[in-house]
PDB file of N, CA and C in Angstrom:
ATOM      1  N   MET A 884     -12.240 -30.145  17.923  1.00  0.00           N
ATOM      2  CA  MET A 884     -13.159 -30.860  18.777  1.00  0.00           C
ATOM      3  C   MET A 884     -14.022 -29.896  19.604  1.00  0.00           C
ATOM      4  N   TRP A 885     -13.384 -28.822  20.080  1.00  0.00           N
ATOM      5  CA  TRP A 885     -14.116 -27.855  20.899  1.00  0.00           C
ATOM      6  C   TRP A 885     -15.262 -27.244  20.102  1.00  0.00           C
ATOM      7  N   ASN A 886     -15.049 -26.962  18.820  1.00  0.00           N
ATOM      8  CA  ASN A 886     -16.105 -26.378  17.978  1.00  0.00           C
ATOM      9  C   ASN A 886     -17.313 -27.295  17.879  1.00  0.00           C
ATOM     10  N   VAL A 887     -17.080 -28.575  17.721  1.00  0.00           N
ATOM     11  CA  VAL A 887     -18.182 -29.533  17.635  1.00  0.00           C
ATOM     12  C   VAL A 887     -18.936 -29.581  18.961  1.00  0.00           C
ATOM     13  N   PHE A 888     -18.198 -29.582  20.054  1.00  0.00           N
ATOM     14  CA  PHE A 888     -18.797 -29.631  21.388  1.00  0.00           C
ATOM     15  C   PHE A 888     -19.611 -28.363  21.670  1.00  0.00           C
ATOM     16  N   TYR A 889     -19.015 -27.206  21.381  1.00  0.00           N
ATOM     17  CA  TYR A 889     -19.632 -25.906  21.625  1.00  0.00           C
ATOM     18  C   TYR A 889     -20.865 -25.680  20.759  1.00  0.00           C
ATOM     19  N   ASN A 890     -20.889 -26.295  19.588  1.00  0.00           N
ATOM     20  CA  ASN A 890     -21.965 -26.097  18.635  1.00  0.00           C
ATOM     21  C   ASN A 890     -23.338 -26.408  19.235  1.00  0.00           C
ATOM     22  N   SER A 891     -23.423 -27.419  20.094  1.00  0.00           N
ATOM     23  CA  SER A 891     -24.715 -27.754  20.698  1.00  0.00           C
ATOM     24  C   SER A 891     -25.207 -26.634  21.611  1.00  0.00           C
ATOM     25  N   LEU A 892     -24.297 -25.912  22.242  1.00  0.00           N
ATOM     26  CA  LEU A 892     -24.695 -24.767  23.063  1.00  0.00           C
ATOM     27  C   LEU A 892     -25.189 -23.626  22.173  1.00  0.00           C
ATOM     28  N   LEU A 893     -24.491 -23.376  21.097  1.00  0.00           N
ATOM     29  CA  LEU A 893     -24.862 -22.283  20.195  1.00  0.00           C
ATOM     30  C   LEU A 893     -26.174 -22.551  19.470  1.00  0.00           C
ATOM     31  N   ASN A 894     -26.569 -23.811  19.377  1.00  0.00           N
ATOM     32  CA  ASN A 894     -27.818 -24.170  18.697  1.00  0.00           C
ATOM     33  C   ASN A 894     -29.028 -24.240  19.625  1.00  0.00           C
ATOM     34  N   LEU A 895     -28.859 -23.875  20.894  1.00  0.00           N
ATOM     35  CA  LEU A 895     -30.005 -23.824  21.800  1.00  0.00           C
ATOM     36  C   LEU A 895     -30.973 -22.746  21.314  1.00  0.00           C
ATOM     37  N   THR A 896     -32.232 -22.874  21.673  1.00  0.00           N
ATOM     38  CA  THR A 896     -33.239 -21.889  21.298  1.00  0.00           C
ATOM     39  C   THR A 896     -33.233 -20.756  22.321  1.00  0.00           C
ATOM     40  N   PHE A 897     -32.996 -19.553  21.837  1.00  0.00           N
ATOM     41  CA  PHE A 897     -32.968 -18.373  22.698  1.00  0.00           C
ATOM     42  C   PHE A 897     -34.097 -17.436  22.309  1.00  0.00           C
ATOM     43  N   THR A 898     -34.434 -16.508  23.189  1.00  0.00           N
ATOM     44  CA  THR A 898     -35.501 -15.543  22.901  1.00  0.00           C
ATOM     45  C   THR A 898     -35.082 -14.641  21.742  1.00  0.00           C
ATOM     46  N   SER A 899     -36.046 -13.970  21.142  1.00  0.00           N
ATOM     47  CA  SER A 899     -35.783 -13.186  19.929  1.00  0.00           C
ATOM     48  C   SER A 899     -34.838 -12.010  20.172  1.00  0.00           C
ATOM     49  N   GLY A 900     -34.769 -11.475  21.364  1.00  0.00           N
ATOM     50  CA  GLY A 900     -33.889 -10.344  21.652  1.00  0.00           C
ATOM     51  C   GLY A 900     -32.513 -10.762  22.129  1.00  0.00           C
ATOM     52  N   THR A 901     -32.175 -12.019  21.973  1.00  0.00           N
ATOM     53  CA  THR A 901     -30.905 -12.540  22.481  1.00  0.00           C
ATOM     54  C   THR A 901     -30.025 -13.005  21.334  1.00  0.00           C
ATOM     55  N   LYS A 902     -28.753 -12.718  21.458  1.00  0.00           N
ATOM     56  CA  LYS A 902     -27.774 -13.179  20.475  1.00  0.00           C
ATOM     57  C   LYS A 902     -26.565 -13.733  21.223  1.00  0.00           C
ATOM     58  N   ILE A 903     -26.013 -14.829  20.707  1.00  0.00           N
ATOM     59  CA  ILE A 903     -24.834 -15.446  21.291  1.00  0.00           C
ATOM     60  C   ILE A 903     -23.682 -15.292  20.311  1.00  0.00           C
ATOM     61  N   VAL A 904     -22.549 -14.835  20.803  1.00  0.00           N
ATOM     62  CA  VAL A 904     -21.341 -14.710  20.002  1.00  0.00           C
ATOM     63  C   VAL A 904     -20.266 -15.542  20.671  1.00  0.00           C
ATOM     64  N   ALA A 905     -19.604 -16.398  19.894  1.00  0.00           N
ATOM     65  CA  ALA A 905     -18.538 -17.245  20.425  1.00  0.00           C
ATOM     66  C   ALA A 905     -17.239 -16.934  19.712  1.00  0.00           C
ATOM     67  N   PHE A 906     -16.170 -16.859  20.479  1.00  0.00           N
ATOM     68  CA  PHE A 906     -14.841 -16.671  19.917  1.00  0.00           C
ATOM     69  C   PHE A 906     -13.865 -17.488  20.748  1.00  0.00           C
ATOM     70  N   ALA A 907     -13.234 -18.442  20.085  1.00  0.00           N
ATOM     71  CA  ALA A 907     -12.324 -19.375  20.778  1.00  0.00           C
ATOM     72  C   ALA A 907     -13.093 -20.023  21.924  1.00  0.00           C
ATOM     73  N   ASP A 908     -12.656 -19.834  23.168  1.00  0.00           N
ATOM     74  CA  ASP A 908     -13.360 -20.449  24.295  1.00  0.00           C
ATOM     75  C   ASP A 908     -14.153 -19.418  25.103  1.00  0.00           C
ATOM     76  N   ASP A 909     -14.439 -18.263  24.507  1.00  0.00           N
ATOM     77  CA  ASP A 909     -15.222 -17.219  25.166  1.00  0.00           C
ATOM     78  C   ASP A 909     -16.611 -17.124  24.548  1.00  0.00           C
ATOM     79  N   LEU A 910     -17.572 -16.739  25.381  1.00  0.00           N
ATOM     80  CA  LEU A 910     -18.951 -16.539  24.934  1.00  0.00           C
ATOM     81  C   LEU A 910     -19.413 -15.145  25.316  1.00  0.00           C
ATOM     82  N   LEU A 911     -20.228 -14.569  24.467  1.00  0.00           N
ATOM     83  CA  LEU A 911     -20.855 -13.295  24.756  1.00  0.00           C
ATOM     84  C   LEU A 911     -22.353 -13.476  24.581  1.00  0.00           C
ATOM     85  N   LEU A 912     -23.099 -13.162  25.624  1.00  0.00           N
ATOM     86  CA  LEU A 912     -24.559 -13.234  25.590  1.00  0.00           C
ATOM     87  C   LEU A 912     -25.075 -11.804  25.527  1.00  0.00           C
ATOM     88  N   LEU A 913     -25.746 -11.465  24.439  1.00  0.00           N
ATOM     89  CA  LEU A 913     -26.316 -10.131  24.261  1.00  0.00           C
ATOM     90  C   LEU A 913     -27.827 -10.227  24.380  1.00  0.00           C
ATOM     91  N   THR A 914     -28.401  -9.396  25.231  1.00  0.00           N
ATOM     92  CA  THR A 914     -29.854  -9.347  25.355  1.00  0.00           C
ATOM     93  C   THR A 914     -30.289  -7.895  25.251  1.00  0.00           C
ATOM     94  N   ARG A 915     -31.510  -7.705  24.809  1.00  0.00           N
ATOM     95  CA  ARG A 915     -32.037  -6.353  24.764  1.00  0.00           C
ATOM     96  C   ARG A 915     -33.473  -6.354  25.238  1.00  0.00           C
ATOM     97  N   GLY A 916     -33.900  -5.178  25.715  1.00  0.00           N
ATOM     98  CA  GLY A 916     -35.256  -5.054  26.207  1.00  0.00           C
ATOM     99  C   GLY A 916     -35.635  -3.599  26.348  1.00  0.00           C
ATOM    100  N   LYS A 917     -36.865  -3.374  26.743  1.00  0.00           N
ATOM    101  CA  LYS A 917     -37.372  -2.015  26.877  1.00  0.00           C
ATOM    102  C   LYS A 917     -37.017  -1.390  28.216  1.00  0.00           C
ATOM    103  N   SER A 918     -36.646  -2.231  29.178  1.00  0.00           N
ATOM    104  CA  SER A 918     -36.277  -1.717  30.499  1.00  0.00           C
ATOM    105  C   SER A 918     -35.144  -2.567  31.059  1.00  0.00           C
ATOM    106  N   VAL A 919     -34.501  -2.036  32.078  1.00  0.00           N
ATOM    107  CA  VAL A 919     -33.411  -2.764  32.723  1.00  0.00           C
ATOM    108  C   VAL A 919     -33.932  -4.057  33.340  1.00  0.00           C
ATOM    109  N   SER A 920     -35.094  -4.012  33.959  1.00  0.00           N
ATOM    110  CA  SER A 920     -35.637  -5.219  34.580  1.00  0.00           C
ATOM    111  C   SER A 920     -35.974  -6.290  33.545  1.00  0.00           C
ATOM    112  N   GLU A 921     -36.435  -5.876  32.369  1.00  0.00           N
ATOM    113  CA  GLU A 921     -36.707  -6.843  31.298  1.00  0.00           C
ATOM    114  C   GLU A 921     -35.411  -7.505  30.835  1.00  0.00           C
ATOM    115  N   VAL A 922     -34.360  -6.733  30.690  1.00  0.00           N
ATOM    116  CA  VAL A 922     -33.064  -7.276  30.282  1.00  0.00           C
ATOM    117  C   VAL A 922     -32.544  -8.243  31.345  1.00  0.00           C
ATOM    118  N   GLU A 923     -32.696  -7.891  32.616  1.00  0.00           N
ATOM    119  CA  GLU A 923     -32.281  -8.788  33.704  1.00  0.00           C
ATOM    120  C   GLU A 923     -33.022 -10.116  33.620  1.00  0.00           C
ATOM    121  N   ASN A 924     -34.325 -10.057  33.441  1.00  0.00           N
ATOM    122  CA  ASN A 924     -35.132 -11.280  33.375  1.00  0.00           C
ATOM    123  C   ASN A 924     -34.725 -12.156  32.201  1.00  0.00           C
ATOM    124  N   VAL A 925     -34.542 -11.552  31.033  1.00  0.00           N
ATOM    125  CA  VAL A 925     -34.153 -12.314  29.846  1.00  0.00           C
ATOM    126  C   VAL A 925     -32.760 -12.912  30.041  1.00  0.00           C
ATOM    127  N   ALA A 926     -31.826 -12.109  30.525  1.00  0.00           N
ATOM    128  CA  ALA A 926     -30.454 -12.602  30.736  1.00  0.00           C
ATOM    129  C   ALA A 926     -30.431 -13.760  31.726  1.00  0.00           C
ATOM    130  N   ASN A 927     -31.168 -13.654  32.807  1.00  0.00           N
ATOM    131  CA  ASN A 927     -31.206 -14.736  33.789  1.00  0.00           C
ATOM    132  C   ASN A 927     -31.834 -16.000  33.212  1.00  0.00           C
ATOM    133  N   THR A 928     -32.867 -15.833  32.403  1.00  0.00           N
ATOM    134  CA  THR A 928     -33.498 -16.993  31.754  1.00  0.00           C
ATOM    135  C   THR A 928     -32.513 -17.672  30.812  1.00  0.00           C
ATOM    136  N   GLU A 929     -31.805 -16.881  30.015  1.00  0.00           N
ATOM    137  CA  GLU A 929     -30.852 -17.448  29.063  1.00  0.00           C
ATOM    138  C   GLU A 929     -29.664 -18.088  29.777  1.00  0.00           C
ATOM    139  N   LEU A 930     -29.206 -17.480  30.854  1.00  0.00           N
ATOM    140  CA  LEU A 930     -28.082 -18.056  31.596  1.00  0.00           C
ATOM    141  C   LEU A 930     -28.473 -19.361  32.292  1.00  0.00           C
ATOM    142  N   LYS A 931     -29.749 -19.527  32.621  1.00  0.00           N
ATOM    143  CA  LYS A 931     -30.214 -20.817  33.145  1.00  0.00           C
ATOM    144  C   LYS A 931     -30.054 -21.900  32.085  1.00  0.00           C
ATOM    145  N   LYS A 932     -30.330 -21.544  30.826  1.00  0.00           N
ATOM    146  CA  LYS A 932     -30.129 -22.495  29.728  1.00  0.00           C
ATOM    147  C   LYS A 932     -28.657 -22.872  29.623  1.00  0.00           C
ATOM    148  N   PHE A 933     -27.764 -21.879  29.776  1.00  0.00           N
ATOM    149  CA  PHE A 933     -26.326 -22.152  29.770  1.00  0.00           C
ATOM    150  C   PHE A 933     -25.966 -23.122  30.880  1.00  0.00           C
ATOM    151  N   SER A 934     -26.495 -22.860  32.075  1.00  0.00           N
ATOM    152  CA  SER A 934     -26.178 -23.707  33.230  1.00  0.00           C
ATOM    153  C   SER A 934     -26.676 -25.131  33.034  1.00  0.00           C
ATOM    154  N   MET A 935     -27.883 -25.274  32.495  1.00  0.00           N
ATOM    155  CA  MET A 935     -28.420 -26.613  32.256  1.00  0.00           C
ATOM    156  C   MET A 935     -27.588 -27.348  31.205  1.00  0.00           C
ATOM    157  N   TRP A 936     -27.186 -26.644  30.147  1.00  0.00           N
ATOM    158  CA  TRP A 936     -26.339 -27.246  29.118  1.00  0.00           C
ATOM    159  C   TRP A 936     -25.007 -27.681  29.729  1.00  0.00           C
ATOM    160  N   ALA A 937     -24.438 -26.822  30.557  1.00  0.00           N
ATOM    161  CA  ALA A 937     -23.150 -27.124  31.181  1.00  0.00           C
ATOM    162  C   ALA A 937     -23.252 -28.356  32.081  1.00  0.00           C
ATOM    163  N   LYS A 938     -24.334 -28.445  32.838  1.00  0.00           N
ATOM    164  CA  LYS A 938     -24.522 -29.599  33.721  1.00  0.00           C
ATOM    165  C   LYS A 938     -24.656 -30.883  32.907  1.00  0.00           C
ATOM    166  N   GLU A 939     -25.435 -30.834  31.834  1.00  0.00           N
ATOM    167  CA  GLU A 939     -25.623 -32.013  30.980  1.00  0.00           C
ATOM    168  C   GLU A 939     -24.324 -32.451  30.297  1.00  0.00           C
ATOM    169  N   ASN A 940     -23.449 -31.481  30.011  1.00  0.00           N
ATOM    170  CA  ASN A 940     -22.212 -31.771  29.294  1.00  0.00           C
ATOM    171  C   ASN A 940     -20.978 -31.794  30.199  1.00  0.00           C
ATOM    172  N   LYS A 941     -21.225 -31.758  31.505  1.00  0.00           N
ATOM    173  CA  LYS A 941     -20.143 -31.838  32.499  1.00  0.00           C
ATOM    174  C   LYS A 941     -19.087 -30.755  32.300  1.00  0.00           C
ATOM    175  N   VAL A 942     -19.579 -29.537  32.090  1.00  0.00           N
ATOM    176  CA  VAL A 942     -18.733 -28.359  31.929  1.00  0.00           C
ATOM    177  C   VAL A 942     -19.185 -27.342  32.961  1.00  0.00           C
ATOM    178  N   ARG A 943     -18.280 -26.506  33.422  1.00  0.00           N
ATOM    179  CA  ARG A 943     -18.653 -25.456  34.371  1.00  0.00           C
ATOM    180  C   ARG A 943     -18.129 -24.120  33.855  1.00  0.00           C
ATOM    181  N   PHE A 944     -19.020 -23.136  33.775  1.00  0.00           N
ATOM    182  CA  PHE A 944     -18.616 -21.793  33.403  1.00  0.00           C
ATOM    183  C   PHE A 944     -18.115 -21.078  34.647  1.00  0.00           C
ATOM    184  N   ASN A 945     -17.026 -20.349  34.518  1.00  0.00           N
ATOM    185  CA  ASN A 945     -16.409 -19.669  35.653  1.00  0.00           C
ATOM    186  C   ASN A 945     -17.152 -18.369  35.944  1.00  0.00           C
ATOM    187  N   ASP A 946     -17.931 -18.364  37.007  1.00  0.00           N
ATOM    188  CA  ASP A 946     -18.714 -17.177  37.354  1.00  0.00           C
ATOM    189  C   ASP A 946     -17.822 -16.045  37.852  1.00  0.00           C
ATOM    190  N   GLN A 947     -16.608 -16.345  38.319  1.00  0.00           N
ATOM    191  CA  GLN A 947     -15.701 -15.289  38.784  1.00  0.00           C
ATOM    192  C   GLN A 947     -15.096 -14.505  37.621  1.00  0.00           C
ATOM    193  N   LYS A 948     -14.961 -15.139  36.465  1.00  0.00           N
ATOM    194  CA  LYS A 948     -14.436 -14.456  35.284  1.00  0.00           C
ATOM    195  C   LYS A 948     -15.541 -13.849  34.434  1.00  0.00           C
ATOM    196  N   SER A 949     -16.776 -14.210  34.683  1.00  0.00           N
ATOM    197  CA  SER A 949     -17.908 -13.711  33.902  1.00  0.00           C
ATOM    198  C   SER A 949     -18.315 -12.331  34.405  1.00  0.00           C
ATOM    199  N   LYS A 950     -18.613 -11.451  33.492  1.00  0.00           N
ATOM    200  CA  LYS A 950     -18.974 -10.068  33.829  1.00  0.00           C
ATOM    201  C   LYS A 950     -20.285  -9.690  33.152  1.00  0.00           C
ATOM    202  N   VAL A 951     -20.909  -8.645  33.653  1.00  0.00           N
ATOM    203  CA  VAL A 951     -22.145  -8.119  33.093  1.00  0.00           C
ATOM    204  C   VAL A 951     -21.941  -6.619  32.841  1.00  0.00           C
ATOM    205  N   MET A 952     -22.516  -6.112  31.736  1.00  0.00           N
ATOM    206  CA  MET A 952     -22.386  -4.704  31.405  1.00  0.00           C
ATOM    207  C   MET A 952     -23.691  -4.219  30.781  1.00  0.00           C
ATOM    208  N   LEU A 953     -24.153  -3.089  31.233  1.00  0.00           N
ATOM    209  CA  LEU A 953     -25.353  -2.462  30.684  1.00  0.00           C
ATOM    210  C   LEU A 953     -24.929  -1.436  29.640  1.00  0.00           C
ATOM    211  N   MET A 954     -25.457  -1.576  28.440  1.00  0.00           N
ATOM    212  CA  MET A 954     -25.194  -0.611  27.367  1.00  0.00           C
ATOM    213  C   MET A 954     -26.539  -0.051  26.933  1.00  0.00           C
ATOM    214  N   THR A 955     -26.615   1.255  26.789  1.00  0.00           N
ATOM    215  CA  THR A 955     -27.874   1.891  26.451  1.00  0.00           C
ATOM    216  C   THR A 955     -27.653   3.068  25.502  1.00  0.00           C
ATOM    217  N   LEU A 956     -28.668   3.374  24.719  1.00  0.00           N
ATOM    218  CA  LEU A 956     -28.636   4.545  23.846  1.00  0.00           C
ATOM    219  C   LEU A 956     -29.298   5.747  24.510  1.00  0.00           C
ATOM    220  N   ARG A 957     -29.861   5.542  25.680  1.00  0.00           N
ATOM    221  CA  ARG A 957     -30.533   6.632  26.390  1.00  0.00           C
ATOM    222  C   ARG A 957     -29.512   7.663  26.841  1.00  0.00           C
ATOM    223  N   LYS A 958     -29.930   8.923  26.805  1.00  0.00           N
ATOM    224  CA  LYS A 958     -29.010   9.990  27.210  1.00  0.00           C
ATOM    225  C   LYS A 958     -28.842  10.019  28.722  1.00  0.00           C
ATOM    226  N   ARG A 959     -29.874   9.645  29.448  1.00  0.00           N
ATOM    227  CA  ARG A 959     -29.718   9.606  30.910  1.00  0.00           C
ATOM    228  C   ARG A 959     -29.018   8.313  31.285  1.00  0.00           C
ATOM    229  N   LYS A 960     -28.233   8.388  32.298  1.00  0.00           N
ATOM    230  CA  LYS A 960     -27.460   7.219  32.719  1.00  0.00           C
ATOM    231  C   LYS A 960     -28.312   6.326  33.624  1.00  0.00           C
ATOM    232  N   GLU A 961     -28.219   5.033  33.381  1.00  0.00           N
ATOM    233  CA  GLU A 961     -28.874   4.059  34.248  1.00  0.00           C
ATOM    234  C   GLU A 961     -27.947   3.801  35.428  1.00  0.00           C
ATOM    235  N   ILE A 962     -28.433   4.002  36.636  1.00  0.00           N
ATOM    236  CA  ILE A 962     -27.612   3.857  37.829  1.00  0.00           C
ATOM    237  C   ILE A 962     -27.767   2.465  38.436  1.00  0.00           C
ATOM    238  N   LYS A 963     -28.772   1.768  38.058  1.00  0.00           N
ATOM    239  CA  LYS A 963     -29.104   0.473  38.657  1.00  0.00           C
ATOM    240  C   LYS A 963     -28.038  -0.587  38.374  1.00  0.00           C
ATOM    241  N   ASP A 964     -27.615  -1.278  39.423  1.00  0.00           N
ATOM    242  CA  ASP A 964     -26.745  -2.437  39.247  1.00  0.00           C
ATOM    243  C   ASP A 964     -27.592  -3.588  38.733  1.00  0.00           C
ATOM    244  N   LEU A 965     -27.084  -4.294  37.762  1.00  0.00           N
ATOM    245  CA  LEU A 965     -27.822  -5.424  37.201  1.00  0.00           C
ATOM    246  C   LEU A 965     -27.760  -6.619  38.146  1.00  0.00           C
ATOM    247  N   GLU A 966     -28.867  -7.297  38.283  1.00  0.00           N
ATOM    248  CA  GLU A 966     -28.930  -8.498  39.112  1.00  0.00           C
ATOM    249  C   GLU A 966     -29.036  -9.707  38.204  1.00  0.00           C
ATOM    250  N   VAL A 967     -27.885 -10.089  37.657  1.00  0.00           N
ATOM    251  CA  VAL A 967     -27.793 -11.225  36.746  1.00  0.00           C
ATOM    252  C   VAL A 967     -26.905 -12.255  37.411  1.00  0.00           C
ATOM    253  N   HIS A 968     -27.327 -13.529  37.366  1.00  0.00           N
ATOM    254  CA  HIS A 968     -26.542 -14.546  38.055  1.00  0.00           C
ATOM    255  C   HIS A 968     -26.238 -15.752  37.171  1.00  0.00           C
ATOM    256  N   LEU A 969     -25.121 -16.378  37.489  1.00  0.00           N
ATOM    257  CA  LEU A 969     -24.656 -17.583  36.822  1.00  0.00           C
ATOM    258  C   LEU A 969     -24.142 -18.509  37.916  1.00  0.00           C
ATOM    259  N   ASN A 970     -24.534 -19.760  37.870  1.00  0.00           N
ATOM    260  CA  ASN A 970     -24.158 -20.727  38.915  1.00  0.00           C
ATOM    261  C   ASN A 970     -24.603 -20.261  40.299  1.00  0.00           C
ATOM    262  N   ASN A 971     -25.773 -19.617  40.344  1.00  0.00           N
ATOM    263  CA  ASN A 971     -26.368 -19.103  41.593  1.00  0.00           C
ATOM    264  C   ASN A 971     -25.507 -18.048  42.276  1.00  0.00           C
ATOM    265  N   LYS A 972     -24.667 -17.341  41.512  1.00  0.00           N
ATOM    266  CA  LYS A 972     -23.851 -16.243  42.027  1.00  0.00           C
ATOM    267  C   LYS A 972     -24.072 -15.034  41.137  1.00  0.00           C
ATOM    268  N   TYR A 973     -24.204 -13.859  41.773  1.00  0.00           N
ATOM    269  CA  TYR A 973     -24.415 -12.643  40.999  1.00  0.00           C
ATOM    270  C   TYR A 973     -23.141 -12.257  40.264  1.00  0.00           C
ATOM    271  N   LEU A 974     -23.311 -11.849  39.013  1.00  0.00           N
ATOM    272  CA  LEU A 974     -22.188 -11.398  38.208  1.00  0.00           C
ATOM    273  C   LEU A 974     -21.935  -9.921  38.478  1.00  0.00           C
ATOM    274  N   THR A 975     -20.674  -9.536  38.485  1.00  0.00           N
ATOM    275  CA  THR A 975     -20.314  -8.145  38.738  1.00  0.00           C
ATOM    276  C   THR A 975     -20.063  -7.416  37.433  1.00  0.00           C
ATOM    277  N   SER A 976     -20.047  -6.086  37.518  1.00  0.00           N
ATOM    278  CA  SER A 976     -19.770  -5.300  36.321  1.00  0.00           C
ATOM    279  C   SER A 976     -18.290  -5.114  36.129  1.00  0.00           C
TER     280      SER A 976
END
């Protein structure tokens, strides 16, 4: 039953640089961009879609268990903390 329910979330339209991976009751939202700020903007836009879907389906994603991680191929390290939010709360790394 959960697969049928979850399927409507996985079939939402996402931007071209975004991929959703689902395993059991966990979700992974992958976004990519040319800069950290672009990734933040895309991630926040996509997470708004998650929130709207959750509200329509009477489900709530746990923002305390949700995490954000920056992965890059650049040799220099990105020091910036990501400002990504879910349920109007910033996600931590």
